[in-house]
Amino acid sequence: MTDGPPTALADGSATELLPSVMHGRPGAVLLVRTGDGTVLVANPVAEQLAPGQQLPCDLEEWSRAAGLQAEDGSQLDRPDLGQPSSPLSRVAAGQPIQGERVSAQRETDLSGAREPLWVVGLPLADAEAEGLSDLALVVMLPLREHQAVAEAQESAAQLRSRAVVASDLSFTISDPSRPDNPLVWVNPAFERTTGYGKEVLGRNCRFLQGEETDRAAVARIRAALAAGENVTELLLNYRKDGTAFWNEVVISPVRDTDGRVTHHVGVQYDVTARIHAERERDEALAEARSARGRLEFLSRVTDGLSTLLDPDEALHVLPSLVVPDFALWAFASVLDASGRVQHVSATHADEARAADAARLEELLGTGLLPDSFSSRVLRGELGPTLVPLVGRAEMARGAADGEFTRLLHVLGLGSVLVVPLRARGVITGCLTMFSGPDRPPFDDDDLRTAVDLGLRAGLALENARLYAQQRNTSEVLQRSLLTPPRHSEGLAVATRYYPAAEAAQVGGDWYDAFVQPDGCTTVVIGDVMGHDVSAAAAMGQLRTLVRGIAYDRNAEPADVVRRLDTVLDGLGMTTLATAIVLQVSEAVDGVRRARWCVAGHLPAVLVHPAGEVTQLSGTGIVVGLGPDQRRNQHETDLLPGSIVLLYTDGLVERRDRSMGERLAELHDTVADLADRPLDELCDELIRRMLPDGSDDDVALVLVRVLDA
């Protein structure tokens, strides 16, 4: 170690490293008599370093008992020839030790084996208290951060930072044997830190406390000192000029050979810069967490709304997506085409208030006055609105007195946020959210979150509305193309069409059933490729062509399909479709004749009167591949009680099941339902075959022979 006065670092690096290097745990403290190097007293941590060592004893004897080693691993009591003596030897000679690194052999409460210690030796020659002037204070502080220690030592070679560290350590000694445990010695660093010098000797150090000092921390220090224990606390203290600083205080009791506490040694660190940095870091982390939390909340709401395709359902769900994470309770409102409020829904976080929320929902149409914040936001007179506290004035202006006002109080008011729901630049509704009286009121960050929420919710509701509009239009188109079957004497005919669950509610599947001029009943099932409006339009054209061809000349099924191929080719239509055309003749001697032609379609199912289930055989290429295709026609008799089922592939196709398994399941299901009325048979067949809906359109026709 270089002799000479302490030198301040230009960049302050050693001082900045000090809190991270040595704070948080009390050090080992010895009081040594200079001249003969006798250890007179030690604090509990020092006793742990040299267990069983009887005091008084020689300082180097104590060092051997503690197994102290220098930084290079040599014993402190055996300096090499020609090298400076050990720091403990210099302390015994009355020389100051401004900071050197050593290590201890044994584990203590402050460190593990061979954990580094920072040794500071302070002769008390200038002490005015009786009995201290021939003593030296030896403090061994735990070095907790190895990387910081290495950096400090690296700079120490040129910048003498050890001296800076030692000079910046503020030490005090107090005497508990005297009334009020007064200070009896302070070092120069204490005066530089606090502004107080030797004028405070004889006073308790509470003069450092002020208005903002944590009284609980002071009480903990007082209790530890009374119990003779080490204590570490962080306090907001005040300098002589009144400025505040954060003071990390480590106080250790020093005991004599009889175990009596003779002094308290305090080490103080000015950690104001560290505390401010930690607070800035914590505030930044809190802001980042808050921002992430808001994004996650908005994402959950958006995901919850994006899966809903019904605007009424989306509006009903919207308040529940902000409760309870964002608000205690909320309600949503939308405007119809004429600007009137409708479709109002309310949700409360407390299930016990569900009935009150439902009743408020019923009264919102008349309970919200035109001058309420919600009504004004809906009309565009107000933008996003934050009311920090809903008081009597706001209630009188916005809510009808009576049951409605009572329900508002029951549900809980607090602060309120009202944001418009916008889509394509137009206000379509608003969302009103209440914090409740027992939650923190909404703030500006909540308002910004709510505005973003309103934009997302408004867009989601508009998408659902447009989807519903498209769906309704598609359904009208579909129903206009799929007319009910015409009545056939002696036959019962039922039809069904189920659109794909995820499609635009229209597709290429179609059915038809009509009576030809000669009295035959023609039944058609078909499937144009596609599940959209274009497929539906193509389906309508094919359906019309088939109907016209079959009706015009009483054409039989094979002829109908052949002529359809010719017409499609002649008109330049590129539509491809599968189909079955089936004719059922009038009864002759109680028996009807069935004729059919298959164009790439799944086979029809025949349930015989006795319950046996078979397929109506037949194959053929799809329609639309050009004229001159070979079309085969098949025939069979239909006895009274027979049932014929024609269907599209959406009824039986499944990704997780083979077609053979599904056709067998269809046959079993139809057989089981054969005695049901025809309409009931249709609906139950769909329910059993498609319990979870279908990814494809489904059309089916059922024909039952009635006459005997």
mmCIF file of N, CA and C in Angstrom, residues 639-686:
data_model
loop_
_atom_site.group_PDB
_atom_site.id
_atom_site.type_symbol
_atom_site.label_atom_id
_atom_site.label_comp_id
_atom_site.label_asym_id
_atom_site.label_seq_id
_atom_site.Cartn_x
_atom_site.Cartn_y
_atom_site.Cartn_z
ATOM 1 N N LEU A 639 -91.372 -50.277 -52.930
ATOM 2 C CA LEU A 639 -92.602 -50.715 -52.299
ATOM 3 C C LEU A 639 -93.068 -49.676 -51.301
ATOM 4 N N PRO A 640 -94.347 -49.680 -50.942
ATOM 5 C CA PRO A 640 -94.833 -48.755 -49.907
ATOM 6 C C PRO A 640 -94.024 -48.905 -48.614
ATOM 7 N N GLY A 641 -93.678 -47.786 -48.032
ATOM 8 C CA GLY A 641 -92.858 -47.784 -46.824
ATOM 9 C C GLY A 641 -91.377 -47.618 -47.100
ATOM 10 N N SER A 642 -90.990 -47.705 -48.374
ATOM 11 C CA SER A 642 -89.578 -47.521 -48.723
ATOM 12 C C SER A 642 -89.177 -46.056 -48.521
ATOM 13 N N ILE A 643 -87.878 -45.847 -48.180
ATOM 14 C CA ILE A 643 -87.336 -44.488 -48.002
ATOM 15 C C ILE A 643 -86.064 -44.383 -48.839
ATOM 16 N N VAL A 644 -85.952 -43.287 -49.589
ATOM 17 C CA VAL A 644 -84.751 -43.009 -50.367
ATOM 18 C C VAL A 644 -84.115 -41.734 -49.807
ATOM 19 N N LEU A 645 -82.792 -41.818 -49.526
ATOM 20 C CA LEU A 645 -82.043 -40.675 -49.008
ATOM 21 C C LEU A 645 -80.972 -40.284 -50.015
ATOM 22 N N LEU A 646 -81.020 -39.036 -50.459
ATOM 23 C CA LEU A 646 -79.972 -38.451 -51.283
ATOM 24 C C LEU A 646 -79.299 -37.357 -50.440
ATOM 25 N N TYR A 647 -77.970 -37.253 -50.518
ATOM 26 C CA TYR A 647 -77.237 -36.347 -49.618
ATOM 27 C C TYR A 647 -75.940 -35.904 -50.286
ATOM 28 N N THR A 648 -75.351 -34.835 -49.789
ATOM 29 C CA THR A 648 -74.036 -34.383 -50.269
ATOM 30 C C THR A 648 -72.954 -34.843 -49.297
ATOM 31 N N ASP A 649 -71.693 -34.717 -49.729
ATOM 32 C CA ASP A 649 -70.597 -35.329 -48.982
ATOM 33 C C ASP A 649 -70.359 -34.698 -47.605
ATOM 34 N N GLY A 650 -70.849 -33.470 -47.374
ATOM 35 C CA GLY A 650 -70.671 -32.848 -46.065
ATOM 36 C C GLY A 650 -71.307 -33.630 -44.934
ATOM 37 N N LEU A 651 -72.271 -34.516 -45.255
ATOM 38 C CA LEU A 651 -72.933 -35.306 -44.231
ATOM 39 C C LEU A 651 -72.035 -36.414 -43.697
ATOM 40 N N VAL A 652 -71.093 -36.907 -44.517
ATOM 41 C CA VAL A 652 -70.332 -38.096 -44.119
ATOM 42 C C VAL A 652 -68.819 -37.896 -44.090
ATOM 43 N N GLU A 653 -68.289 -36.877 -44.763
ATOM 44 C CA GLU A 653 -66.838 -36.728 -44.814
ATOM 45 C C GLU A 653 -66.304 -36.191 -43.483
ATOM 46 N N ARG A 654 -65.249 -36.853 -42.962
ATOM 47 C CA ARG A 654 -64.562 -36.427 -41.742
ATOM 48 C C ARG A 654 -63.072 -36.731 -41.891
ATOM 49 N N ARG A 655 -62.224 -35.788 -41.390
ATOM 50 C CA ARG A 655 -60.783 -35.986 -41.519
ATOM 51 C C ARG A 655 -60.294 -37.158 -40.684
ATOM 52 N N ASP A 656 -60.973 -37.431 -39.566
ATOM 53 C CA ASP A 656 -60.489 -38.460 -38.649
ATOM 54 C C ASP A 656 -61.180 -39.806 -38.827
ATOM 55 N N ARG A 657 -62.045 -39.937 -39.845
ATOM 56 C CA ARG A 657 -62.764 -41.208 -40.066
ATOM 57 C C ARG A 657 -62.701 -41.548 -41.549
ATOM 58 N N SER A 658 -62.657 -42.850 -41.846
ATOM 59 C CA SER A 658 -62.674 -43.270 -43.245
ATOM 60 C C SER A 658 -64.082 -43.151 -43.801
ATOM 61 N N MET A 659 -64.164 -43.047 -45.133
ATOM 62 C CA MET A 659 -65.472 -42.945 -45.768
ATOM 63 C C MET A 659 -66.292 -44.205 -45.540
ATOM 64 N N GLY A 660 -65.641 -45.359 -45.530
ATOM 65 C CA GLY A 660 -66.368 -46.608 -45.288
ATOM 66 C C GLY A 660 -67.026 -46.622 -43.914
ATOM 67 N N GLU A 661 -66.282 -46.147 -42.901
ATOM 68 C CA GLU A 661 -66.842 -46.107 -41.544
ATOM 69 C C GLU A 661 -68.032 -45.168 -41.471
ATOM 70 N N ARG A 662 -67.907 -44.004 -42.137
ATOM 71 C CA ARG A 662 -68.992 -43.026 -42.064
ATOM 72 C C ARG A 662 -70.229 -43.488 -42.832
ATOM 73 N N LEU A 663 -70.049 -44.151 -43.960
ATOM 74 C CA LEU A 663 -71.211 -44.657 -44.703
ATOM 75 C C LEU A 663 -71.921 -45.749 -43.910
ATOM 76 N N ALA A 664 -71.148 -46.588 -43.230
ATOM 77 C CA ALA A 664 -71.768 -47.612 -42.389
ATOM 78 C C ALA A 664 -72.551 -46.963 -41.251
ATOM 79 N N GLU A 665 -71.969 -45.903 -40.671
ATOM 80 C CA GLU A 665 -72.663 -45.178 -39.599
ATOM 81 C C GLU A 665 -73.949 -44.539 -40.120
ATOM 82 N N LEU A 666 -73.896 -44.010 -41.352
ATOM 83 C CA LEU A 666 -75.093 -43.409 -41.960
ATOM 84 C C LEU A 666 -76.189 -44.453 -42.151
ATOM 85 N N HIS A 667 -75.825 -45.610 -42.659
ATOM 86 C CA HIS A 667 -76.822 -46.666 -42.869
ATOM 87 C C HIS A 667 -77.472 -47.072 -41.548
ATOM 88 N N ASP A 668 -76.675 -47.242 -40.506
ATOM 89 C CA ASP A 668 -77.217 -47.637 -39.210
ATOM 90 C C ASP A 668 -78.149 -46.557 -38.646
ATOM 91 N N THR A 669 -77.745 -45.314 -38.832
ATOM 92 C CA THR A 669 -78.549 -44.214 -38.279
ATOM 93 C C THR A 669 -79.877 -44.104 -39.001
ATOM 94 N N VAL A 670 -79.868 -44.179 -40.316
ATOM 95 C CA VAL A 670 -81.111 -44.100 -41.092
ATOM 96 C C VAL A 670 -82.031 -45.255 -40.728
ATOM 97 N N ALA A 671 -81.481 -46.452 -40.583
ATOM 98 C CA ALA A 671 -82.302 -47.614 -40.210
ATOM 99 C C ALA A 671 -82.942 -47.408 -38.845
ATOM 100 N N ASP A 672 -82.188 -46.834 -37.917
ATOM 101 C CA ASP A 672 -82.698 -46.620 -36.566
ATOM 102 C C ASP A 672 -83.808 -45.576 -36.532
ATOM 103 N N LEU A 673 -83.773 -44.639 -37.491
ATOM 104 C CA LEU A 673 -84.746 -43.538 -37.498
ATOM 105 C C LEU A 673 -85.868 -43.737 -38.502
ATOM 106 N N ALA A 674 -85.897 -44.865 -39.171
ATOM 107 C CA ALA A 674 -86.804 -45.044 -40.311
ATOM 108 C C ALA A 674 -88.272 -44.877 -39.951
ATOM 109 N N ASP A 675 -88.662 -45.162 -38.713
ATOM 110 C CA ASP A 675 -90.081 -45.073 -38.345
ATOM 111 C C ASP A 675 -90.483 -43.674 -37.894
ATOM 112 N N ARG A 676 -89.540 -42.713 -37.891
ATOM 113 C CA ARG A 676 -89.865 -41.345 -37.477
ATOM 114 C C ARG A 676 -90.581 -40.605 -38.607
ATOM 115 N N PRO A 677 -91.397 -39.585 -38.268
ATOM 116 C CA PRO A 677 -91.922 -38.703 -39.315
ATOM 117 C C PRO A 677 -90.774 -38.129 -40.125
ATOM 118 N N LEU A 678 -90.991 -37.840 -41.395
ATOM 119 C CA LEU A 678 -89.902 -37.517 -42.303
ATOM 120 C C LEU A 678 -89.129 -36.260 -41.880
ATOM 121 N N ASP A 679 -89.812 -35.202 -41.456
ATOM 122 C CA ASP A 679 -89.118 -33.982 -41.018
ATOM 123 C C ASP A 679 -88.275 -34.250 -39.767
ATOM 124 N N GLU A 680 -88.835 -35.006 -38.840
ATOM 125 C CA GLU A 680 -88.083 -35.355 -37.639
ATOM 126 C C GLU A 680 -86.888 -36.228 -37.985
ATOM 127 N N LEU A 681 -87.073 -37.127 -38.956
ATOM 128 C CA LEU A 681 -85.974 -37.980 -39.389
ATOM 129 C C LEU A 681 -84.827 -37.133 -39.949
ATOM 130 N N CYS A 682 -85.162 -36.104 -40.753
ATOM 131 C CA CYS A 682 -84.132 -35.221 -41.314
ATOM 132 C C CYS A 682 -83.314 -34.549 -40.216
ATOM 133 N N ASP A 683 -84.003 -33.941 -39.280
ATOM 134 C CA ASP A 683 -83.314 -33.169 -38.239
ATOM 135 C C ASP A 683 -82.487 -34.064 -37.318
ATOM 136 N N GLU A 684 -83.041 -35.217 -36.948
ATOM 137 C CA GLU A 684 -82.323 -36.110 -36.045
ATOM 138 C C GLU A 684 -81.126 -36.747 -36.749
ATOM 139 N N LEU A 685 -81.271 -37.004 -38.047
ATOM 140 C CA LEU A 685 -80.157 -37.555 -38.812
ATOM 141 C C LEU A 685 -78.980 -36.570 -38.818
ATOM 142 N N ILE A 686 -79.262 -35.301 -39.034
ATOM 143 C CA ILE A 686 -78.208 -34.276 -39.012
ATOM 144 C C ILE A 686 -77.580 -34.192 -37.621
#
